[in-house]
Short mmCIF file of C-alpha atoms and ligand atoms in Angstrom, two decimals:
data_model
loop_
_atom_site.label_atom_id
_atom_site.label_comp_id
_atom_site.label_asym_id
_atom_site.label_seq_id
_atom_site.Cartn_x
_atom_site.Cartn_y
_atom_site.Cartn_z
CA MET A 1 -1.07 -29.04 8.58
CA SER A 2 2.36 -30.88 8.17
CA GLY A 3 5.29 -31.48 5.87
CA THR A 4 5.22 -29.59 2.65
CA ALA A 5 1.95 -27.86 3.36
CA ARG A 6 2.93 -26.56 6.61
CA ASN A 7 6.39 -25.39 5.25
CA PHE A 8 4.61 -23.38 2.32
CA PHE A 9 2.14 -22.00 4.92
CA ILE A 10 4.73 -20.51 7.09
CA LEU A 11 6.53 -19.14 4.22
CA ALA A 12 3.16 -17.49 3.24
CA LEU A 13 2.72 -16.07 6.55
CA ALA A 14 6.29 -14.52 6.57
CA TYR A 15 5.89 -13.07 3.00
CA GLY A 16 2.42 -11.81 4.05
CA ILE A 17 3.75 -9.93 7.26
CA VAL A 18 6.97 -8.59 5.43
CA GLY A 19 5.04 -7.47 2.27
CA MET A 20 2.40 -5.69 4.24
CA MET A 21 5.03 -3.77 6.44
CA LEU A 22 6.54 -2.62 3.07
CA GLY A 23 3.23 -1.66 1.74
CA LEU A 24 2.68 0.36 5.08
CA HIS A 25 5.97 1.98 4.70
CA MET A 26 5.42 2.89 1.23
CA ALA A 27 2.03 4.38 2.00
CA MET A 28 3.27 6.27 5.12
CA SER A 29 6.59 7.71 3.35
CA GLN A 30 4.61 8.32 0.14
CA ASP A 31 7.44 6.72 -1.80
CA HIS A 32 6.13 4.01 -4.07
CA THR A 33 9.54 3.09 -5.57
CA GLN A 34 9.28 -0.41 -4.16
CA MET A 35 5.70 -1.09 -5.39
CA PRO A 36 6.82 -4.02 -7.77
CA THR A 37 8.60 -5.51 -4.79
CA HIS A 38 5.57 -5.19 -2.44
CA ALA A 39 3.15 -6.53 -5.33
CA HIS A 40 5.49 -9.51 -5.82
CA ILE A 41 5.96 -10.19 -2.10
CA MET A 42 2.03 -10.20 -1.79
CA VAL A 43 1.20 -12.35 -4.78
CA LEU A 44 4.24 -14.36 -5.85
CA GLY A 45 5.02 -14.83 -2.06
CA TRP A 46 1.93 -14.75 0.10
CA LEU A 47 -0.78 -15.80 -2.26
CA MET A 48 1.34 -18.46 -4.48
CA SER A 49 2.65 -20.11 -1.22
CA ALA A 50 -0.68 -20.15 0.36
CA VAL A 51 -2.11 -22.01 -2.87
CA PHE A 52 0.80 -24.35 -2.64
CA ALA A 53 0.09 -24.83 1.06
CA PHE A 54 -3.51 -25.72 0.56
CA PHE A 55 -2.70 -27.97 -2.46
CA TYR A 56 -0.30 -30.25 -0.46
CA HIS A 57 -2.81 -30.11 2.28
CA LEU A 58 -5.47 -31.51 0.15
CA PHE A 59 -3.11 -34.16 -1.49
CA PRO A 60 -0.97 -35.13 1.47
CA GLU A 61 0.33 -38.19 -0.48
CA ILE A 62 1.94 -35.93 -3.18
CA GLY A 63 3.34 -33.59 -0.36
CA ARG A 64 5.29 -36.50 0.95
CA SER A 65 7.10 -37.20 -2.20
CA LEU A 66 10.75 -36.17 -2.79
CA LEU A 67 9.75 -33.88 -5.72
CA ALA A 68 7.31 -31.86 -3.56
CA ARG A 69 10.21 -31.16 -1.16
CA ILE A 70 12.41 -30.28 -3.93
CA HIS A 71 9.51 -28.02 -5.37
CA PHE A 72 9.52 -26.31 -1.79
CA ALA A 73 13.27 -25.77 -1.47
CA LEU A 74 13.48 -24.46 -5.04
CA THR A 75 10.35 -22.09 -4.68
CA ALA A 76 11.39 -20.83 -1.23
CA VAL A 77 15.20 -20.16 -2.13
CA ALA A 78 14.47 -18.72 -5.65
CA GLY A 79 11.57 -16.62 -4.46
CA VAL A 80 13.52 -15.06 -1.50
CA ILE A 81 16.55 -14.19 -3.67
CA LEU A 82 14.12 -12.72 -6.37
CA LEU A 83 12.61 -10.55 -4.01
CA VAL A 84 15.53 -9.34 -2.21
CA THR A 85 17.28 -8.69 -5.41
CA LEU A 86 14.39 -6.97 -6.82
CA TYR A 87 14.42 -4.71 -3.75
CA LEU A 88 18.11 -3.99 -4.09
CA PHE A 89 17.74 -3.27 -7.97
CA LEU A 90 14.80 -0.85 -7.33
CA ALA A 91 16.88 0.74 -4.46
CA GLY A 92 19.46 1.83 -7.28
CA ASN A 93 21.75 -1.20 -7.63
CA PRO A 94 21.63 -2.19 -11.38
CA ALA A 95 24.37 -4.39 -11.07
CA ILE A 96 22.41 -6.96 -9.22
CA GLU A 97 20.22 -7.63 -12.24
CA PRO A 98 21.81 -10.76 -13.44
CA VAL A 99 21.15 -12.47 -10.06
CA LEU A 100 17.58 -11.26 -10.29
CA GLY A 101 17.18 -12.80 -13.79
CA LEU A 102 18.64 -16.13 -12.58
CA ALA A 103 16.29 -16.22 -9.58
CA SER A 104 13.42 -15.39 -11.73
CA ILE A 105 14.20 -18.18 -14.12
CA ALA A 106 14.74 -20.45 -11.15
CA PHE A 107 11.35 -19.46 -9.64
CA PHE A 108 9.72 -20.33 -13.16
CA LEU A 109 11.33 -23.64 -13.24
CA GLY A 110 9.62 -24.30 -9.58
CA MET A 111 6.39 -23.62 -11.21
CA VAL A 112 7.16 -26.10 -14.12
CA LEU A 113 8.19 -28.53 -11.65
CA PHE A 114 4.95 -27.90 -9.44
CA ALA A 115 2.84 -28.76 -12.80
CA TRP A 116 4.70 -31.99 -13.17
CA VAL A 117 4.45 -32.84 -9.25
CA ALA A 118 0.52 -32.01 -9.25
CA ARG A 119 -0.21 -34.13 -12.24
CA PRO A 120 -1.74 -37.25 -10.12
CA ALA A 121 -4.33 -34.76 -8.70
CA LEU A 122 -5.48 -34.32 -12.25
CA PHE A 123 -4.99 -37.49 -14.04
CA GLY A 124 -4.41 -40.09 -11.08
CA ARG A 125 -1.29 -42.14 -11.13
C1 HEM B 201 -1.27 -3.43 5.10
C2 HEM B 201 -1.81 -3.67 3.89
C3 HEM B 201 -1.45 -2.97 2.56
C4 HEM B 201 -0.87 -1.84 2.19
C5 HEM B 201 -0.69 -0.58 3.33
C6 HEM B 201 -0.67 -1.80 0.90
C7 HEM B 201 -0.05 -0.66 0.17
C8 HEM B 201 0.19 -0.58 -1.04
C9 HEM B 201 0.50 0.66 -1.85
C10 HEM B 201 1.04 2.03 -1.27
C11 HEM B 201 0.77 0.18 -3.08
C12 HEM B 201 1.25 1.21 -4.31
C13 HEM B 201 0.14 1.69 -5.17
C14 HEM B 201 0.65 2.52 -6.28
O1 HEM B 201 1.75 3.09 -6.36
O2 HEM B 201 -0.02 2.70 -7.34
C15 HEM B 201 0.13 -1.08 -3.32
C16 HEM B 201 0.37 -1.64 -4.58
C17 HEM B 201 -0.08 -3.10 -4.59
N1 HEM B 201 -0.42 -3.82 -3.50
FE1 HEM B 201 -0.57 -3.41 -1.67
N2 HEM B 201 -0.69 -3.02 0.21
C18 HEM B 201 -1.34 -3.72 1.29
C19 HEM B 201 -1.63 -5.13 1.19
C20 HEM B 201 -1.75 -5.79 -0.04
C21 HEM B 201 -2.22 -7.20 -0.26
C22 HEM B 201 -2.86 -7.96 0.88
C23 HEM B 201 -2.03 -7.32 -1.33
C24 HEM B 201 -2.39 -8.84 -2.13
C25 HEM B 201 -2.61 -9.88 -1.54
C26 HEM B 201 -1.32 -6.25 -2.09
C27 HEM B 201 -1.13 -6.24 -3.40
C28 HEM B 201 -0.60 -5.20 -4.15
C29 HEM B 201 -0.45 -5.11 -5.55
C30 HEM B 201 -0.57 -6.36 -6.40
C31 HEM B 201 -0.03 -3.85 -5.86
C32 HEM B 201 0.36 -3.29 -7.19
C33 HEM B 201 -1.09 -2.79 -7.90
C34 HEM B 201 -0.80 -2.18 -9.19
O3 HEM B 201 -0.05 -2.79 -10.25
O4 HEM B 201 -1.24 -1.01 -9.50
N3 HEM B 201 -1.40 -5.26 -1.25
N4 HEM B 201 -0.08 -1.65 -2.05
C1 HEM B 202 9.48 -15.27 -12.71
C2 HEM B 202 8.69 -14.73 -11.96
C3 HEM B 202 8.13 -13.09 -12.43
C4 HEM B 202 8.81 -12.13 -13.16
C5 HEM B 202 10.17 -12.28 -13.69
C6 HEM B 202 7.95 -11.15 -13.24
C7 HEM B 202 8.04 -9.92 -13.86
C8 HEM B 202 7.19 -8.96 -13.89
C9 HEM B 202 7.53 -7.51 -14.55
C10 HEM B 202 8.72 -7.23 -15.37
C11 HEM B 202 6.46 -6.71 -14.07
C12 HEM B 202 6.26 -5.19 -14.55
C13 HEM B 202 6.71 -4.44 -13.55
C14 HEM B 202 6.70 -2.87 -13.78
O1 HEM B 202 6.08 -2.57 -14.83
O2 HEM B 202 7.12 -2.04 -12.87
C15 HEM B 202 5.49 -7.47 -13.29
C16 HEM B 202 4.38 -7.04 -12.88
C17 HEM B 202 3.37 -7.69 -12.03
N1 HEM B 202 3.58 -9.19 -11.70
FE1 HEM B 202 5.13 -10.32 -12.07
N2 HEM B 202 6.72 -11.32 -12.47
C18 HEM B 202 6.93 -12.81 -12.05
C19 HEM B 202 6.03 -13.48 -11.38
C20 HEM B 202 4.76 -13.09 -10.93
C21 HEM B 202 3.67 -14.02 -10.34
C22 HEM B 202 4.00 -15.29 -10.09
C23 HEM B 202 2.73 -13.04 -10.26
C24 HEM B 202 1.35 -13.44 -9.44
C25 HEM B 202 1.14 -14.53 -8.75
C26 HEM B 202 2.89 -11.81 -10.70
C27 HEM B 202 2.08 -10.65 -10.69
C28 HEM B 202 2.34 -9.39 -11.07
C29 HEM B 202 1.62 -8.28 -10.86
C30 HEM B 202 0.30 -8.19 -10.23
C31 HEM B 202 2.26 -7.31 -11.53
C32 HEM B 202 1.66 -5.78 -11.61
C33 HEM B 202 2.34 -5.07 -10.39
C34 HEM B 202 3.60 -4.30 -10.58
O3 HEM B 202 3.51 -3.50 -11.70
O4 HEM B 202 4.54 -4.62 -9.96
N3 HEM B 202 4.31 -11.73 -11.28
N4 HEM B 202 6.04 -8.60 -13.15
#
């Protein structure tokens, strides 16, 4: 794996480890307040980043494009801000909500960008 595929796979592994640690902490403390944070780290973080990694591994030419690199940067930055602010929000900091909302919209725009970046895999160039 190299380039965008590798970047996404490293991000996926980091999310997987952090997300499972949070899951274990929730189970051991029997405090499930952070359940949505754990759920989103695992699915939006680990699973989605792994899907993106394998996509770019299968289509290395698409992975080398500038837009694919922008997709990684946007998804990584928005995702980390989204998950950190979700944690802080659920830990009792309602003032963080506007940042959480903006990061969610940025993460969504990353998904829309991916649909555009991925179109040669569906329709050719
Ligand atoms: C060390 C491994 C894991 C532990 C200890 C763990 C622990 C937990 C706990 C305690 C909950 C809260 C359950 C509740 O309050 O109803 C939970 C929910 C959840 N976990 Fe994990 N988890 C682990 C791995 C995973 C993995 C690998 C995934 C996905 C790839 C995952 C996805 C989810 C999801 C989506 C929810 C929310 C389920 C719902 O909506 O009811 N977890 N997990
Ligand atoms: C823009 C990004 C996203 C936003 C703003 C968002 C928002 C939400 C909200 C408001 C809930 C309900 C939480 C609750 O009732 O406590 C939820 C639940 C859930 N979402 Fe998302 N979501 C996003 C992306 C995703 C993605 C990409 C996935 C899967 C790949 C996903 C999977 C889930 C799952 C499994 C649940 C149920 C577990 C839980 O209640 O925390 N979400 N999401």
